[in-house]
PDB file of C-alpha atoms in Angstrom:
ATOM      1  CA  UNK B 221     -61.891 -84.203 -55.005  1.00 30.00           C
ATOM      2  CA  UNK B 222     -61.637 -87.466 -53.059  1.00 32.00           C
ATOM      3  CA  UNK B 223     -58.686 -89.521 -52.022  1.00 31.00           C
ATOM      4  CA  UNK B 224     -57.837 -92.679 -54.012  1.00 33.00           C
ATOM      5  CA  UNK B 225     -55.027 -95.172 -54.041  1.00 36.00           C
ATOM      6  CA  UNK B 226     -51.502 -93.930 -54.605  1.00 39.00           C
ATOM      7  CA  UNK B 227     -51.973 -93.794 -58.344  1.00 52.00           C
ATOM      8  CA  UNK B 228     -53.657 -90.381 -58.180  1.00 62.00           C
ATOM      9  CA  UNK B 229     -56.705 -88.318 -57.515  1.00 68.00           C
ATOM     10  CA  UNK B 230     -60.149 -88.153 -59.027  1.00 74.00           C
ATOM     11  CA  UNK B 231     -62.413 -85.232 -59.616  1.00 74.00           C
ATOM     12  CA  UNK B 232     -65.888 -85.296 -61.150  1.00 72.00           C
ATOM     13  CA  UNK B 233     -67.091 -82.486 -63.414  1.00 72.00           C
ATOM     14  CA  UNK B 234     -70.541 -82.325 -64.823  1.00 85.00           C
ATOM     15  CA  UNK B 235     -70.509 -84.871 -67.637  1.00 91.00           C
ATOM     16  CA  UNK B 236     -66.908 -85.826 -67.167  1.00 94.00           C
ATOM     17  CA  UNK B 237     -64.421 -87.560 -64.830  1.00 95.00           C
ATOM     18  CA  UNK B 238     -60.829 -86.397 -64.358  1.00 95.00           C
ATOM     19  CA  UNK B 239     -58.093 -88.438 -62.686  1.00 95.00           C
ATOM     20  CA  UNK B 240     -54.400 -87.710 -62.043  1.00 96.00           C
ATOM     21  CA  UNK B 241     -51.750 -90.370 -62.118  1.00 95.00           C
ATOM     22  CA  UNK B 242     -48.160 -89.632 -61.154  1.00 95.00           C
ATOM     23  CA  UNK B 243     -45.944 -91.385 -63.750  1.00 94.00           C
ATOM     24  CA  UNK B 244     -42.649 -90.151 -62.296  1.00 93.00           C
ATOM     25  CA  UNK B 245     -41.428 -87.487 -59.884  1.00 91.00           C
ATOM     26  CA  UNK B 246     -41.689 -84.910 -62.713  1.00 93.00           C
ATOM     27  CA  UNK B 247     -44.450 -86.302 -64.921  1.00 96.00           C
ATOM     28  CA  UNK B 248     -48.180 -86.511 -64.267  1.00 96.00           C
ATOM     29  CA  UNK B 249     -50.952 -87.847 -66.483  1.00 97.00           C
ATOM     30  CA  UNK B 250     -54.402 -86.275 -66.278  1.00 97.00           C
ATOM     31  CA  UNK B 251     -56.920 -88.714 -67.732  1.00 97.00           C
ATOM     32  CA  UNK B 252     -60.343 -87.524 -68.810  1.00 97.00           C
ATOM     33  CA  UNK B 253     -63.445 -89.513 -69.676  1.00 96.00           C
ATOM     34  CA  UNK B 254     -66.874 -88.337 -70.708  1.00 95.00           C
ATOM     35  CA  UNK B 255     -67.736 -85.103 -72.496  1.00 96.00           C
ATOM     36  CA  UNK B 256     -65.938 -81.702 -72.325  1.00 96.00           C
ATOM     37  CA  UNK B 257     -68.152 -78.760 -73.001  1.00 95.00           C
ATOM     38  CA  UNK B 258     -69.119 -75.360 -71.523  1.00 95.00           C
ATOM     39  CA  UNK B 259     -70.370 -77.034 -68.340  1.00 94.00           C
ATOM     40  CA  UNK B 260     -67.047 -78.518 -67.301  1.00 95.00           C
ATOM     41  CA  UNK B 261     -64.165 -76.971 -69.344  1.00 96.00           C
ATOM     42  CA  UNK B 262     -63.298 -74.589 -66.499  1.00 95.00           C
ATOM     43  CA  UNK B 263     -63.233 -77.420 -63.933  1.00 95.00           C
ATOM     44  CA  UNK B 264     -60.934 -79.465 -66.195  1.00 96.00           C
ATOM     45  CA  UNK B 265     -58.648 -76.464 -66.685  1.00 96.00           C
ATOM     46  CA  UNK B 266     -58.479 -75.848 -62.905  1.00 95.00           C
ATOM     47  CA  UNK B 267     -57.759 -79.532 -62.252  1.00 95.00           C
ATOM     48  CA  UNK B 268     -55.056 -79.859 -64.930  1.00 96.00           C
ATOM     49  CA  UNK B 269     -53.360 -76.610 -64.003  1.00 95.00           C
ATOM     50  CA  UNK B 270     -53.357 -77.701 -60.381  1.00 93.00           C
ATOM     51  CA  UNK B 271     -51.562 -80.850 -61.350  1.00 94.00           C
ATOM     52  CA  UNK B 272     -49.030 -78.939 -63.442  1.00 92.00           C
ATOM     53  CA  UNK B 273     -48.081 -76.831 -60.482  1.00 90.00           C
ATOM     54  CA  UNK B 274     -46.723 -79.887 -58.706  1.00 89.00           C
ATOM     55  CA  UNK B 275     -44.958 -81.386 -61.741  1.00 92.00           C
ATOM     56  CA  UNK B 276     -42.750 -79.948 -64.501  1.00 94.00           C
ATOM     57  CA  UNK B 277     -44.363 -82.153 -67.196  1.00 96.00           C
ATOM     58  CA  UNK B 278     -48.026 -83.027 -67.785  1.00 97.00           C
ATOM     59  CA  UNK B 279     -49.865 -85.265 -70.275  1.00 98.00           C
ATOM     60  CA  UNK B 280     -53.493 -84.340 -70.788  1.00 98.00           C
ATOM     61  CA  UNK B 281     -54.985 -87.648 -71.933  1.00 98.00           C
ATOM     62  CA  UNK B 282     -58.283 -87.028 -73.727  1.00 98.00           C
ATOM     63  CA  UNK B 283     -58.314 -90.379 -75.577  1.00 97.00           C
ATOM     64  CA  UNK B 284     -61.428 -91.457 -73.631  1.00 96.00           C
ATOM     65  CA  UNK B 285     -63.368 -88.251 -74.318  1.00 96.00           C
ATOM     66  CA  UNK B 286     -66.572 -88.892 -76.310  1.00 96.00           C
ATOM     67  CA  UNK B 287     -67.327 -85.275 -77.135  1.00 96.00           C
ATOM     68  CA  UNK B 288     -65.054 -82.215 -77.096  1.00 95.00           C
ATOM     69  CA  UNK B 289     -66.659 -78.823 -77.585  1.00 94.00           C
ATOM     70  CA  UNK B 290     -64.966 -75.586 -78.487  1.00 93.00           C
ATOM     71  CA  UNK B 291     -65.151 -74.470 -74.831  1.00 95.00           C
ATOM     72  CA  UNK B 292     -62.440 -77.126 -74.175  1.00 94.00           C
ATOM     73  CA  UNK B 293     -59.942 -75.176 -76.218  1.00 93.00           C
ATOM     74  CA  UNK B 294     -59.733 -72.821 -73.194  1.00 93.00           C
ATOM     75  CA  UNK B 295     -58.023 -75.724 -71.363  1.00 95.00           C
ATOM     76  CA  UNK B 296     -55.200 -75.760 -73.917  1.00 94.00           C
ATOM     77  CA  UNK B 297     -54.698 -71.971 -73.735  1.00 93.00           C
ATOM     78  CA  UNK B 298     -54.605 -72.055 -69.957  1.00 95.00           C
ATOM     79  CA  UNK B 299     -52.134 -74.943 -69.872  1.00 95.00           C
ATOM     80  CA  UNK B 300     -49.915 -73.042 -72.282  1.00 93.00           C
ATOM     81  CA  UNK B 301     -49.971 -70.002 -69.956  1.00 92.00           C
ATOM     82  CA  UNK B 302     -49.412 -72.025 -66.821  1.00 92.00           C
ATOM     83  CA  UNK B 303     -46.552 -74.062 -68.271  1.00 93.00           C
ATOM     84  CA  UNK B 304     -44.862 -71.107 -69.855  1.00 88.00           C
ATOM     85  CA  UNK B 305     -44.774 -69.139 -66.700  1.00 83.00           C
ATOM     86  CA  UNK B 306     -43.433 -72.098 -64.689  1.00 85.00           C
ATOM     87  CA  UNK B 307     -40.891 -73.458 -67.214  1.00 90.00           C
ATOM     88  CA  UNK B 308     -43.017 -76.588 -67.492  1.00 94.00           C
ATOM     89  CA  UNK B 309     -44.146 -78.539 -70.535  1.00 95.00           C
ATOM     90  CA  UNK B 310     -47.360 -80.421 -71.434  1.00 96.00           C
ATOM     91  CA  UNK B 311     -48.581 -82.665 -74.187  1.00 97.00           C
ATOM     92  CA  UNK B 312     -51.979 -83.903 -75.338  1.00 97.00           C
ATOM     93  CA  UNK B 313     -53.171 -87.414 -76.115  1.00 98.00           C
ATOM     94  CA  UNK B 314     -56.290 -87.158 -78.190  1.00 95.00           C
ATOM     95  CA  UNK B 315     -58.950 -89.421 -79.670  1.00 92.00           C
ATOM     96  CA  UNK B 316     -61.153 -88.801 -82.651  1.00 92.00           C
ATOM     97  CA  UNK B 317     -63.423 -85.992 -81.201  1.00 93.00           C
ATOM     98  CA  UNK B 318     -60.364 -83.921 -80.278  1.00 95.00           C
ATOM     99  CA  UNK B 319     -58.528 -84.767 -83.459  1.00 92.00           C
ATOM    100  CA  UNK B 320     -61.450 -83.559 -85.579  1.00 92.00           C
ATOM    101  CA  UNK B 321     -61.605 -80.206 -83.818  1.00 92.00           C
ATOM    102  CA  UNK B 322     -57.807 -79.744 -83.954  1.00 92.00           C
ATOM    103  CA  UNK B 323     -57.768 -80.347 -87.640  1.00 90.00           C
ATOM    104  CA  UNK B 324     -60.107 -77.399 -88.123  1.00 91.00           C
ATOM    105  CA  UNK B 325     -58.794 -74.908 -85.527  1.00 89.00           C
ATOM    106  CA  UNK B 326     -55.117 -75.760 -85.338  1.00 87.00           C
ATOM    107  CA  UNK B 327     -53.918 -76.450 -88.929  1.00 84.00           C
ATOM    108  CA  UNK B 328     -50.393 -75.335 -87.947  1.00 86.00           C
ATOM    109  CA  UNK B 329     -50.325 -77.952 -85.235  1.00 85.00           C
ATOM    110  CA  UNK B 330     -49.336 -75.579 -82.361  1.00 87.00           C
ATOM    111  CA  UNK B 331     -51.070 -77.733 -79.778  1.00 91.00           C
ATOM    112  CA  UNK B 332     -48.645 -80.574 -78.802  1.00 91.00           C
ATOM    113  CA  UNK B 333     -50.987 -83.404 -79.747  1.00 94.00           C
ATOM    114  CA  UNK B 334     -50.223 -87.098 -79.972  1.00 96.00           C
ATOM    115  CA  UNK B 335     -52.298 -90.172 -80.728  1.00 94.00           C
ATOM    116  CA  UNK B 336     -50.772 -92.330 -77.979  1.00 96.00           C
ATOM    117  CA  UNK B 337     -49.582 -91.982 -74.411  1.00 96.00           C
ATOM    118  CA  UNK B 338     -46.195 -93.364 -75.449  1.00 96.00           C
ATOM    119  CA  UNK B 339     -45.834 -90.664 -78.108  1.00 96.00           C
ATOM    120  CA  UNK B 340     -46.651 -87.906 -75.610  1.00 97.00           C
ATOM    121  CA  UNK B 341     -44.232 -89.427 -73.122  1.00 96.00           C
ATOM    122  CA  UNK B 342     -41.436 -89.478 -75.660  1.00 95.00           C
ATOM    123  CA  UNK B 343     -42.117 -85.846 -76.591  1.00 95.00           C
ATOM    124  CA  UNK B 344     -41.888 -84.831 -72.888  1.00 95.00           C
ATOM    125  CA  UNK B 345     -38.756 -86.866 -72.114  1.00 88.00           C
ATOM    126  CA  UNK B 346     -36.368 -84.673 -70.177  1.00 75.00           C
ATOM    127  CA  UNK B 347     -33.738 -84.785 -72.876  1.00 57.00           C
ATOM    128  CA  UNK B 348     -36.299 -83.723 -75.573  1.00 45.00           C
TER     129      UNK B 348
END
């Protein structure tokens, strides 16, 4: 991880780039670009869970992800575990690759998924 301007931190996984942006004192956005697969799902999970430890709300923004393999589902499971144990909440912003996979594996819509950053922010509003 390398230091960047006050907007956040950046980490590079194999085939993907992760960045963290503090939106408020209790909300952080983890943006991801590239491809999420077996090579980097654990690195993304570690990065996102690390951000959640310093914030009570997290948005995992996968809208710029070009490919999302089933190994990435581990990230959702681990965020659920981390947030539940800490009394935190998280939401997902997803693009087409993630939406396609979620339609198949999550027909009951248990993953807190939204199509826009604004929708995820509304869902995580403190009064929600």
